XYZ file of C-alpha atoms in Angstrom:
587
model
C 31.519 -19.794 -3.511
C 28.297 -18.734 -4.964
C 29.550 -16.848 -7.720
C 28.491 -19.237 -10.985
C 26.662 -22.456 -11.607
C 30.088 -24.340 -11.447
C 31.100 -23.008 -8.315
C 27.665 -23.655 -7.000
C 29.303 -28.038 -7.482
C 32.016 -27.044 -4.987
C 29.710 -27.498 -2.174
C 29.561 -31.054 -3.299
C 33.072 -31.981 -3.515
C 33.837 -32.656 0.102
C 31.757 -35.707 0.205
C 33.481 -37.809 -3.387
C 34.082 -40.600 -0.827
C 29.590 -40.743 -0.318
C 29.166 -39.876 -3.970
C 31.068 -42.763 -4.922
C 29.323 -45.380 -2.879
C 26.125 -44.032 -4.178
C 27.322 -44.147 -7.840
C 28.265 -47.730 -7.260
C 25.073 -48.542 -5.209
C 22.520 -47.064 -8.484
C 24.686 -49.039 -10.565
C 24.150 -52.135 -9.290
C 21.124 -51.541 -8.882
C 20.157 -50.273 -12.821
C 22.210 -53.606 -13.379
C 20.216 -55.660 -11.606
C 16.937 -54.549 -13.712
C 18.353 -55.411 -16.258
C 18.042 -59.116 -15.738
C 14.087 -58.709 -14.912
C 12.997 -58.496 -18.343
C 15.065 -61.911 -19.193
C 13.980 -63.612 -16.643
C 10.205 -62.360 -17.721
C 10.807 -64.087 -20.724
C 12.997 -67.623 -19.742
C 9.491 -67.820 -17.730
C 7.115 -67.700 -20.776
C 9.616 -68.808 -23.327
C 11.303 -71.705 -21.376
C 9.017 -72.322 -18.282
C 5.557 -72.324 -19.139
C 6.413 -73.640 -22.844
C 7.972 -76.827 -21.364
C 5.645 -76.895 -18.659
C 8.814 -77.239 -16.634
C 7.270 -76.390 -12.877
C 10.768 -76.484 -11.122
C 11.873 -73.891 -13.507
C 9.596 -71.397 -13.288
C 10.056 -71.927 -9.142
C 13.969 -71.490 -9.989
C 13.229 -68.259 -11.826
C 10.374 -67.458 -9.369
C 13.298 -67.428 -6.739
C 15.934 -65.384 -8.686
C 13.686 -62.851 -9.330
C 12.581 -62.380 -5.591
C 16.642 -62.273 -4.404
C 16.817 -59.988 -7.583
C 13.788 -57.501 -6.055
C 15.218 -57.869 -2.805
C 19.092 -57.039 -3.668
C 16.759 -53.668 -5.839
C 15.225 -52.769 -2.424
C 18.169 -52.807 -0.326
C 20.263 -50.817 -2.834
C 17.903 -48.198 -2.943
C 17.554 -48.113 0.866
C 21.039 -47.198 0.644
C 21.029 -44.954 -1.949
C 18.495 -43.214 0.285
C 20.222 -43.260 3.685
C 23.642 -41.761 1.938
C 21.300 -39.740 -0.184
C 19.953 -37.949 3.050
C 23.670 -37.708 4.142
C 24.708 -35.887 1.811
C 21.878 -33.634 0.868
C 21.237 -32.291 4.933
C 25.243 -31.011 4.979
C 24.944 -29.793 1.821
C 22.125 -27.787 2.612
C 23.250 -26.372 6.138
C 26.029 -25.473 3.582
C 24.257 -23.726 0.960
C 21.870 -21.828 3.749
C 24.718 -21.049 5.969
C 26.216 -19.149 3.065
C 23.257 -17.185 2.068
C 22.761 -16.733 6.092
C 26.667 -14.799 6.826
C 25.931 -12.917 3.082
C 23.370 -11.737 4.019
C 25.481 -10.234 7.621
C 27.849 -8.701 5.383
C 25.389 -6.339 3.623
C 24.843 -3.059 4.585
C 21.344 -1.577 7.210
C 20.144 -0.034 3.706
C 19.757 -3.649 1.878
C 17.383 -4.888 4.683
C 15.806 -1.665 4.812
C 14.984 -1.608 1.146
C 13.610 -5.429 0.747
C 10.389 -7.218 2.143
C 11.537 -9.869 4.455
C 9.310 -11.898 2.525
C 11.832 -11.708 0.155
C 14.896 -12.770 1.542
C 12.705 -15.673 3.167
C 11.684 -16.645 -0.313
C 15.278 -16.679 -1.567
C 16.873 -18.987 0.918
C 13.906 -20.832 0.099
C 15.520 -21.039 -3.129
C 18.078 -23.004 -2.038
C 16.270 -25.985 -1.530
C 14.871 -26.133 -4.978
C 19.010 -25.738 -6.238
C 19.117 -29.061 -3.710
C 17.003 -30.801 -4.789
C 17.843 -29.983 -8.605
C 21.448 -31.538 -7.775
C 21.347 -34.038 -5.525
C 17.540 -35.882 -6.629
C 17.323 -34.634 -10.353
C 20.783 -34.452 -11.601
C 21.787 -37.783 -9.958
C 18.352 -39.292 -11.381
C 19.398 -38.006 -14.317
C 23.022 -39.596 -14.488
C 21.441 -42.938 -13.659
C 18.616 -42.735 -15.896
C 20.689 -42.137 -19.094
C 22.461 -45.736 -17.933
C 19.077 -46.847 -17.444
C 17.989 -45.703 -20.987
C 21.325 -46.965 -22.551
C 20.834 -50.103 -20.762
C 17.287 -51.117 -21.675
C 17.430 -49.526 -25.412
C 20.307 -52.171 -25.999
C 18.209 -54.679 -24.733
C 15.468 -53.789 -26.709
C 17.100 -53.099 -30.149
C 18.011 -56.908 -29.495
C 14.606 -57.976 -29.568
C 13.170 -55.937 -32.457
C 15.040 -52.826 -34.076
C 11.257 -51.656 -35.078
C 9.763 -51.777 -31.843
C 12.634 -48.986 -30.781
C 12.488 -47.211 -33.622
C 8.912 -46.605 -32.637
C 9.334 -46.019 -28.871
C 12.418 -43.377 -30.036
C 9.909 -41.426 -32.330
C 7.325 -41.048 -29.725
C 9.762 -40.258 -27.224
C 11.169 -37.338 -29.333
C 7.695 -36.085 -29.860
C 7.078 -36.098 -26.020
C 10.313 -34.292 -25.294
C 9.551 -31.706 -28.327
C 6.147 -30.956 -26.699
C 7.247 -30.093 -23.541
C 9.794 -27.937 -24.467
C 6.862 -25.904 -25.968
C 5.995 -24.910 -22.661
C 9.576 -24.011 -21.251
C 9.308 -20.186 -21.811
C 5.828 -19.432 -20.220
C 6.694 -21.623 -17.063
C 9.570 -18.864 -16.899
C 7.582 -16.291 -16.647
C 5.016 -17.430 -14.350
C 7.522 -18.455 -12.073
C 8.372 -15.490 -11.580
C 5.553 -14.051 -11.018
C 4.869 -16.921 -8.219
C 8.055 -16.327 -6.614
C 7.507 -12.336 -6.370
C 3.378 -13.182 -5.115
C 4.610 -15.699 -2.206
C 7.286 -13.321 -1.092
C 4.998 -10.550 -0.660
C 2.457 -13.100 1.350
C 5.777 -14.619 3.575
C 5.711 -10.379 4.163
C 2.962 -9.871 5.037
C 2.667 -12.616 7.715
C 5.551 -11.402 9.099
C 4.251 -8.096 9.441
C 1.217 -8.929 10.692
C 2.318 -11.153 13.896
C 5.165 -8.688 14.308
C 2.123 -5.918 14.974
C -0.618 -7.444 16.003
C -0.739 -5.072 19.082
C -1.541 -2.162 16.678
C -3.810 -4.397 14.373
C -5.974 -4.843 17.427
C -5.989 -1.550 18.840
C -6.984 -0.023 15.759
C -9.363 -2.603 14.973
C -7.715 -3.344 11.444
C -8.044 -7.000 11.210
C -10.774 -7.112 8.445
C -9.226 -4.533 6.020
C -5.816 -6.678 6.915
C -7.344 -9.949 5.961
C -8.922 -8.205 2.944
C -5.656 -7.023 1.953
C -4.091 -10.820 2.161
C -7.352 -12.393 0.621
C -6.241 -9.563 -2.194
C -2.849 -12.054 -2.216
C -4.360 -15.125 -2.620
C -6.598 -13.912 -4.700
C -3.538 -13.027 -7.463
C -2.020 -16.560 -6.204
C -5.177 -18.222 -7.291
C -5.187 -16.228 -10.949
C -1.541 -17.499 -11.339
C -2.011 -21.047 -10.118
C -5.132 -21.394 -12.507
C -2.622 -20.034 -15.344
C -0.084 -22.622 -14.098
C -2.846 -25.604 -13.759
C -4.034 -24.786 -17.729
C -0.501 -25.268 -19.161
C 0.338 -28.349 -16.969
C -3.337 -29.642 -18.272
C -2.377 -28.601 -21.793
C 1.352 -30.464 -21.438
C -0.086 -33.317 -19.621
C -3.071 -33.883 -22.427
C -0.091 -33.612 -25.229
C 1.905 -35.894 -23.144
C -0.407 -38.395 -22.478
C -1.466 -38.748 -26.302
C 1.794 -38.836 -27.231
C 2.659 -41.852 -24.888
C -0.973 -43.515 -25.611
C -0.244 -43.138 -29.631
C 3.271 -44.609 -29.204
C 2.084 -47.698 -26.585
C -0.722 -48.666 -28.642
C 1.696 -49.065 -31.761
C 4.307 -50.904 -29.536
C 1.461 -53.269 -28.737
C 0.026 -53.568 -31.973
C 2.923 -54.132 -33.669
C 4.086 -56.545 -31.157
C 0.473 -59.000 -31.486
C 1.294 -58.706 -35.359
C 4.553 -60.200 -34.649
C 3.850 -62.262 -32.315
C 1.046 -63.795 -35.131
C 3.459 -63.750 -37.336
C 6.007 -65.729 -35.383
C 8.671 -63.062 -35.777
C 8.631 -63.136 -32.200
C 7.707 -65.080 -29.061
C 5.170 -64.170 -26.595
C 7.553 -63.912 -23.806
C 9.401 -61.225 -26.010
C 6.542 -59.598 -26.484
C 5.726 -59.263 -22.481
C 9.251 -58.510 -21.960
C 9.039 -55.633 -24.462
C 6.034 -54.125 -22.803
C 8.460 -54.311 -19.464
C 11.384 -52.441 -21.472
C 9.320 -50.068 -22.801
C 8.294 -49.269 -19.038
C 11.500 -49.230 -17.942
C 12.532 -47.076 -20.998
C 9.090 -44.363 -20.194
C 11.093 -43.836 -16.430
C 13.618 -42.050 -17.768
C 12.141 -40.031 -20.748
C 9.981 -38.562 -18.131
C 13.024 -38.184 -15.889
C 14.724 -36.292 -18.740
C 11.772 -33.760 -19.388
C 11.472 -33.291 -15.594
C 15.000 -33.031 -15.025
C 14.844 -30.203 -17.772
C 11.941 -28.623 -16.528
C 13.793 -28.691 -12.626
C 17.008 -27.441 -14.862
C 14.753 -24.372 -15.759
C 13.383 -23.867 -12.273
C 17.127 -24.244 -10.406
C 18.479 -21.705 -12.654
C 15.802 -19.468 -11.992
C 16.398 -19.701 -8.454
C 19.690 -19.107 -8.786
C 20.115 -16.215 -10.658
C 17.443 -14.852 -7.147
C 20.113 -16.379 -4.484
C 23.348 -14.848 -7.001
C 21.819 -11.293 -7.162
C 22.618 -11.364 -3.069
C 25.908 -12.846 -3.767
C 26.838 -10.135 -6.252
C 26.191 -7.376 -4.198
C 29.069 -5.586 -2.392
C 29.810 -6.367 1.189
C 29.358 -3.861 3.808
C 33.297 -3.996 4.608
C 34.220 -3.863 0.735
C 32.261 -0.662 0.454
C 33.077 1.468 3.004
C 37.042 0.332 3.621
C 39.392 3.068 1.980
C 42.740 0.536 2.813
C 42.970 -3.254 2.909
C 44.390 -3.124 5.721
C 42.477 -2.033 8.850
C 44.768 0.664 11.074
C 44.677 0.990 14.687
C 42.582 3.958 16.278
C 44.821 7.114 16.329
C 45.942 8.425 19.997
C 43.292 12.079 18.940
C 39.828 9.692 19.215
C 37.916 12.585 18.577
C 35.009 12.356 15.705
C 35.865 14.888 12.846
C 32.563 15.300 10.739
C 33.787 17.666 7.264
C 31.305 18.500 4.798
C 28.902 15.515 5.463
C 25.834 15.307 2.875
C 23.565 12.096 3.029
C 20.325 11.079 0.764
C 18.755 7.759 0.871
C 19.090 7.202 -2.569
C 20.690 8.822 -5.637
C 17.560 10.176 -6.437
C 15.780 10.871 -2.648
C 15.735 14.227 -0.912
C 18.720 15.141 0.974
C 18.218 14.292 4.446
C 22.060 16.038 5.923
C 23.347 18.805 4.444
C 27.170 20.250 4.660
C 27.112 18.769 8.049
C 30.660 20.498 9.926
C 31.786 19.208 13.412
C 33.875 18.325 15.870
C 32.904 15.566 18.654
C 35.615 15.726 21.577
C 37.165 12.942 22.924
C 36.411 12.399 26.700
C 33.216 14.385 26.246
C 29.692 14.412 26.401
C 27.853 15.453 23.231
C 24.412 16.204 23.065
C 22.102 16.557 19.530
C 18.691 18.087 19.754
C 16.228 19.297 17.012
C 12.642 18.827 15.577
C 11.780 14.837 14.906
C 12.747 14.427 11.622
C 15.498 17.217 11.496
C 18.304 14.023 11.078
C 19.502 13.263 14.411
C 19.468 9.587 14.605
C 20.406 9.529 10.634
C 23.890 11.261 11.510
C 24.127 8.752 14.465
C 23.881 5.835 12.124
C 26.128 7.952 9.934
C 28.692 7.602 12.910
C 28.254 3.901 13.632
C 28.895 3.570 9.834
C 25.162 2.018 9.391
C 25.003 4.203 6.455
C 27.578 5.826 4.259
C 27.553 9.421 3.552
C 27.099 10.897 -0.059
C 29.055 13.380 0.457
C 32.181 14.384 2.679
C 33.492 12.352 5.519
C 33.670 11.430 9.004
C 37.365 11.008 10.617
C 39.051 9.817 14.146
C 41.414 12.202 14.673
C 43.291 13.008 11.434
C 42.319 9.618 10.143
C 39.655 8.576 7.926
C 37.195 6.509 9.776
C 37.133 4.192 6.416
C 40.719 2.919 7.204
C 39.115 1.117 10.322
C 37.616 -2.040 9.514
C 33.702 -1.951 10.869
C 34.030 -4.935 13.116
C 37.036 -2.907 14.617
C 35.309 0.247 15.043
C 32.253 -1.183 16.137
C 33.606 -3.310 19.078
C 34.503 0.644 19.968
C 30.905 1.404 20.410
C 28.378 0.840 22.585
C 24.746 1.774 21.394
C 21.382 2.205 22.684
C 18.879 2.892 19.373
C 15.115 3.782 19.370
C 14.735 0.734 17.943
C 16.985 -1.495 19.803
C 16.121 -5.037 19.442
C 15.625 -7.670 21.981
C 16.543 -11.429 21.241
C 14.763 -15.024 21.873
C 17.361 -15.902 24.733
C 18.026 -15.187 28.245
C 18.791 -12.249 29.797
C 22.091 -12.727 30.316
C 23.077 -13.599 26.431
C 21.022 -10.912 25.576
C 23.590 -8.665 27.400
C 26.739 -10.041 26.616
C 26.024 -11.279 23.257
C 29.046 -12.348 21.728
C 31.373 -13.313 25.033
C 32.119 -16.969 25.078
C 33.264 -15.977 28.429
C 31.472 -13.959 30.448
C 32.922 -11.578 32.752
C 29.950 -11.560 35.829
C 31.187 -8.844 37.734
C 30.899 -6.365 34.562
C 27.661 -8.057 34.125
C 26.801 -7.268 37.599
C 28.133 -3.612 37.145
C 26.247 -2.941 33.476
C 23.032 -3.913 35.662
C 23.386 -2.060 38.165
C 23.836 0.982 36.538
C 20.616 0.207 34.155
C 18.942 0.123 37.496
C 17.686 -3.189 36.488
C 19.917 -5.713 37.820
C 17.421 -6.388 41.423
C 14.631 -7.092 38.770
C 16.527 -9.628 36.674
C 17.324 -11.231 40.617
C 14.051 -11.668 42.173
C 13.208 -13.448 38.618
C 13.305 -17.684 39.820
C 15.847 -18.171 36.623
C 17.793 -14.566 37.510
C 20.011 -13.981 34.679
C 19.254 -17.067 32.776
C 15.650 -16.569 32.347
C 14.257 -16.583 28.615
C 12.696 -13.627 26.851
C 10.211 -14.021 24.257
C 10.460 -12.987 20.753
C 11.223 -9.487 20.058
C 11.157 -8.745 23.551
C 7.860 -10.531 25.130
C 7.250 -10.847 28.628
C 9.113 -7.756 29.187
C 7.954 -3.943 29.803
C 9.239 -1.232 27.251
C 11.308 0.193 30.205
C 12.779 -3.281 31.396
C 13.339 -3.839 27.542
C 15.506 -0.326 27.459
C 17.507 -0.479 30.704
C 18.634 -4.360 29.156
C 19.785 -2.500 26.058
C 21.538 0.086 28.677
C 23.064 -2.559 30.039
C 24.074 -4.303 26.783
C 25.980 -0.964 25.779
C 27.764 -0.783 29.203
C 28.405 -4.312 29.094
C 31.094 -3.629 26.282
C 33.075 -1.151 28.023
C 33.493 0.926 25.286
C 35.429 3.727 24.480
C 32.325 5.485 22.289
C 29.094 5.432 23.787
C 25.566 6.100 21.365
C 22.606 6.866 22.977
C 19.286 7.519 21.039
C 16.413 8.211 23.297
C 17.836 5.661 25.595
C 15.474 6.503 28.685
C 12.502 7.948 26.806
C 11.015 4.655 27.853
C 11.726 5.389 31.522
C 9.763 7.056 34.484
C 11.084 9.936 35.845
C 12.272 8.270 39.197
C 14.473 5.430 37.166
C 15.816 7.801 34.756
C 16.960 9.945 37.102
C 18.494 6.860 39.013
C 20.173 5.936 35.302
C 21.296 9.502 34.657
C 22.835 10.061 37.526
C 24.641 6.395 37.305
C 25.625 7.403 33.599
C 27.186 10.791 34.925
C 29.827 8.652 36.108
C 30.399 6.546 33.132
C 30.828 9.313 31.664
C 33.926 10.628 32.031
C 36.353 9.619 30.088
C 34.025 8.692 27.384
C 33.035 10.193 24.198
C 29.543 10.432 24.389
C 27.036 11.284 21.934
C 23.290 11.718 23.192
C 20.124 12.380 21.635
C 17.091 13.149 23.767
C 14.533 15.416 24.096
C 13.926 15.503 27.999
C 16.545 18.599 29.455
C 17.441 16.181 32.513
C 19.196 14.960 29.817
C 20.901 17.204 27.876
C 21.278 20.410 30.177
C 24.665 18.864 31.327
C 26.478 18.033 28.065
C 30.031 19.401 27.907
C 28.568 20.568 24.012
C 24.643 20.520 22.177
C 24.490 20.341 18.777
C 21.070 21.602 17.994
C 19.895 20.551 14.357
C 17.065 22.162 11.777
C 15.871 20.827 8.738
C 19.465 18.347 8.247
C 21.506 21.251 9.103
C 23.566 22.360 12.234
C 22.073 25.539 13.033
C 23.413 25.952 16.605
C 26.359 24.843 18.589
C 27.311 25.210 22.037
C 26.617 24.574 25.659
C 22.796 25.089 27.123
C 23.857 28.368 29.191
C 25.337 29.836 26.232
C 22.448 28.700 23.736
C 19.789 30.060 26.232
C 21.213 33.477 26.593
C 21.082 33.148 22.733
C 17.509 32.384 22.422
C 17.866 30.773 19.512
C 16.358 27.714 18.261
C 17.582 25.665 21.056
C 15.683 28.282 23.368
C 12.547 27.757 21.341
C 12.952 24.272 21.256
C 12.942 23.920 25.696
C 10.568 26.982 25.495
C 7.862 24.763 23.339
C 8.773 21.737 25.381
C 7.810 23.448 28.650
C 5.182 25.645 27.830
C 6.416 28.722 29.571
C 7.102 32.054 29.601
C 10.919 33.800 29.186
C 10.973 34.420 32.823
C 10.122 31.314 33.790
C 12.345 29.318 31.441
C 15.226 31.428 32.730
C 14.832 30.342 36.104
C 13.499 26.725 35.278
C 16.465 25.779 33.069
C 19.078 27.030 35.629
C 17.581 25.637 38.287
């Protein structure tokens, strides 16, 4: 819906029904000021001309009911005001919130968080814009329409004068339109990179500390404010330089409204209740002038932020790029992974991380990927979960193009353990089952078990329903992996990703898990990528990787009697000789 400034309205349409009670309410209100001025003058023209004491009281009394009936409509106006504005706003956020879902891992991994943050800020600027300054607008222009009638009534020259110096107001500020632009920016790009770095630093304070970095970080974000301040001083000189303009204008043009008026008035052209009521019009009629040149200035500033929230909109969804059919196909009976000629970079223009990758993951089977750090392990696994798409070649189930399976589809397939698995702000038992509306306790039970975690979570006073902290506080880096253990078993599924998933672990409870897993198993397609040979010595096939290239293939008796790179690799790991790596790897 977010697709053009029109479109942007349709998030106002559902309420019509509010909008037209609040129409009717600023009506009668703009209405009802329009009497004030009148009864300003029936008071000095009428009441204190005659002397007539019961008058004035009458008047007195009509304009209190009038300032009361004012205040009540714009109570109102505010309560259906608020309404309106808080559901339109859950709208417009909620939007920006399941975009953003849609994008692909590379979006988030190539923008500051401070970034996003600052965009769905964005949104309440676009709020406001609509429902405070466009509305204000709308009613203003009655206002003005209203109150220059009036006044063209009592003396054509008086608004000829007040229209002049309004014009001149309106010209000046547009002066400063274009800078304002630019420096805004320039704010909006400075306050994303401070919402970035405060999320940055809280989210690694632990290292901060332990590397005592906390003065050259605070010099870095006193380097922030320090641009913030240079912009806001730029910003405060052209406000000073509109507001001086503005205020000289409005001086120049009151002080000839009030001159002319006391000539008038001396002349008897007019009354002296005309001439007070004039200086009331002319109020009134300054209200929304200044509304206008804000409301332009707001105009600016919405459109601004818009064309920030519509360059998310615009981009491609996750499912629009990598689908190959509109219609998502059922997995094929052959649920093997078919990898043909796979070539990945980062970028268009970044180094090749996977090159001409060939092979064949069976279905039912365990496979194992070893290699140097950096040698693209995890990058084809997140090539396989369809986190990333490949550059070159493709990745199949079966015969069948993995593209022609929508990603929810395929992912509700896998079950996944990352390096950097994430932990959420709930309890331990949403934290495992995640998306269930019902939960199935027995598989809950079973998922714990096998983590070797599940008499932990029990002897905790709130078991399964006790909360973890942010990012994972409150628990150990090994109670944190066997609950993302658990989350993958929890799923059942028929694909099962495992990145380092017991590096975390001591020897005794990953040989508890291991052993646990053996069973899970079967059936399974499996793909593993550790470095510890508990691990891996039992995989029905290792892929051992160099440099983003399959350089070996096989199972770990075969690849030892090789002594390839897979026998350096445990040889380096181990420290030890040929004959005793013979006898320690078979053992």
């Amino acid at each position: 819906r977010f697709k053009s400034f029109e479109n942007l309205l349709g998030y106002f349409t559902p309420y019509k029904k509010a909008f037209g009670i609040l129409f009717f309410i600023m009506f009668i209100a703009t209405i009802l000021q329009a009497f004030l001025p009148f009864i300003s003058k029936a008071v000095i023209d009428t009441g204190i001309r005659t002397q007539d004491v019961n008058f004035v009281y009458m008047v007195l009394a009509a304009n209190i009911v009038l300032l009361l009936s004012i205040t009540l409509s714009n109570v109102l106006r505010d309560w259906v005001l608020l309404h309106v504005t808080t559901r339109v706003n859950i709208s417009l956020i909620s939007d920006y919130l399941i975009k953003l879902m849609k994008l692909p891992v590379s979006f988030f991994e190539n923008k500051l968080v401070g970034d996003i943050l600052q965009r769905a800020y964005d949104h309440e600027r676009i709020r406001h814009f609509i429902m405070n300054n466009s509305l204000g607008m709308i009613f203003s222009s009655v206002t003005f329409v209203i109150f220059s009638a009036i006044l063209l009534i009592f003396n054509q020259t008086i608004f000829f004068i007040f229209l002049v110096g309004s014009i001149l107001y309106v010209l000046w500020v547009f002066v400063f339109l274009k800078v304002r632009r630019k420096l805004d920016w320039e704010y909006f790009d400075i306050l994303s990179k401070d919402r970035s770095y405060w999320v940055e630093t809280i989210g690694n304070i632990q290292e901060i500390k332990i590397n005592n970095y906390e003065d050259t970080k605070r010099w870095k974000w006193e380097g922030i404010q320090a641009r913030l301040y240079k912009l806001n001083v730029k910003i405060l000189n052209i406000n000073n330089a509109q507001m001086l303009g503005s205020q000289f204008i409005n001086s120049m043009q009151n002080m000839a409204v009030t001159f002319f008026c006391a000539i008038a008035v001396i002349h008897g052209d007019i009354t002296f209740g005309i001439m007070i009521s004039t200086q009331f019009i002319i109020g009134m009629l300054n209200g929304p002038v200044a509304q206008f040149v804000g409301f332009v200035q707001s105009a600016q500033y919405a459109k601004i932020s818009f064309m920030r929230i519509n360059e998310i909109h615009k981009l491609e969804d996750e499912d629009d790029m990598v689908s190959v059919s509109s219609n998502s196909m059922d997995l094929p009976k052959d649920k093997s992974l078919n990898v043909k000629n796979l070539s990945f970079a980062y970028s268009p223009n970044a180094p090749i991380v996977l090159k001409g990758i060939y092979l064949t993951i069976p279905e039912g089977k365990v496979t194992a990927i070893v290699g140097d750090s950096g040698c693209g392990k995890s990058t084809l696994l997140k090539l396989l979960l369809r986190l990333y798409l490949p550059s070159y070649g493709e990745i199949c189930i079966g015969d069948m193009n993995i593209n022609n399976v929508s990603l929810r589809q395929w992912r509700t397939q896998c079950g996944c353990v990352m390096q950097e698995g994430k932990v959420f702000n709930d309890t331990i038992q949403n934290n495992i089952v995640l998306n269930e509306e019902k939960v199935d306790y027995e598989a809950l039970k079973r998922a714990t078990e096998i983590a070797n975690i599940s008499k932990e979570i029990e002897s905790m006073p709130q078991g399964y329903q006790t909360m973890i902290g942010e990012m994972g506080r409150g628990l150990s880096g090994g109670q944190k992996q066997r609950l993302l253990i658990a989350r993958a078993l929890y799923k059942n599924p028929d694909y099962l990703f495992l990145d380092e998933a017991t590096n975390a672990l001591d020897t005794i409870n990953e040989q508890k898990i291991v052993s646990a897993l053996n069973n899970v198993f079967k059936n399974r397609t499996v793909i593993v990528i550790a470095h510890r040979l508990s691990t891996i010595k039992k995989a029905d096939q290792i892929v051992v990787m160099k440099g983003g290239m399959i350089v070996e293939l096989g199972n770990h008796n075969g690849l030892m009697e090789r002594r390839g790179h897979y026998y350096e690799l445990i040889q380096s790991q181990y420290d030890l000789d040929p004959v005793e790596i013979t006898s320690y790897t078979q053992g």
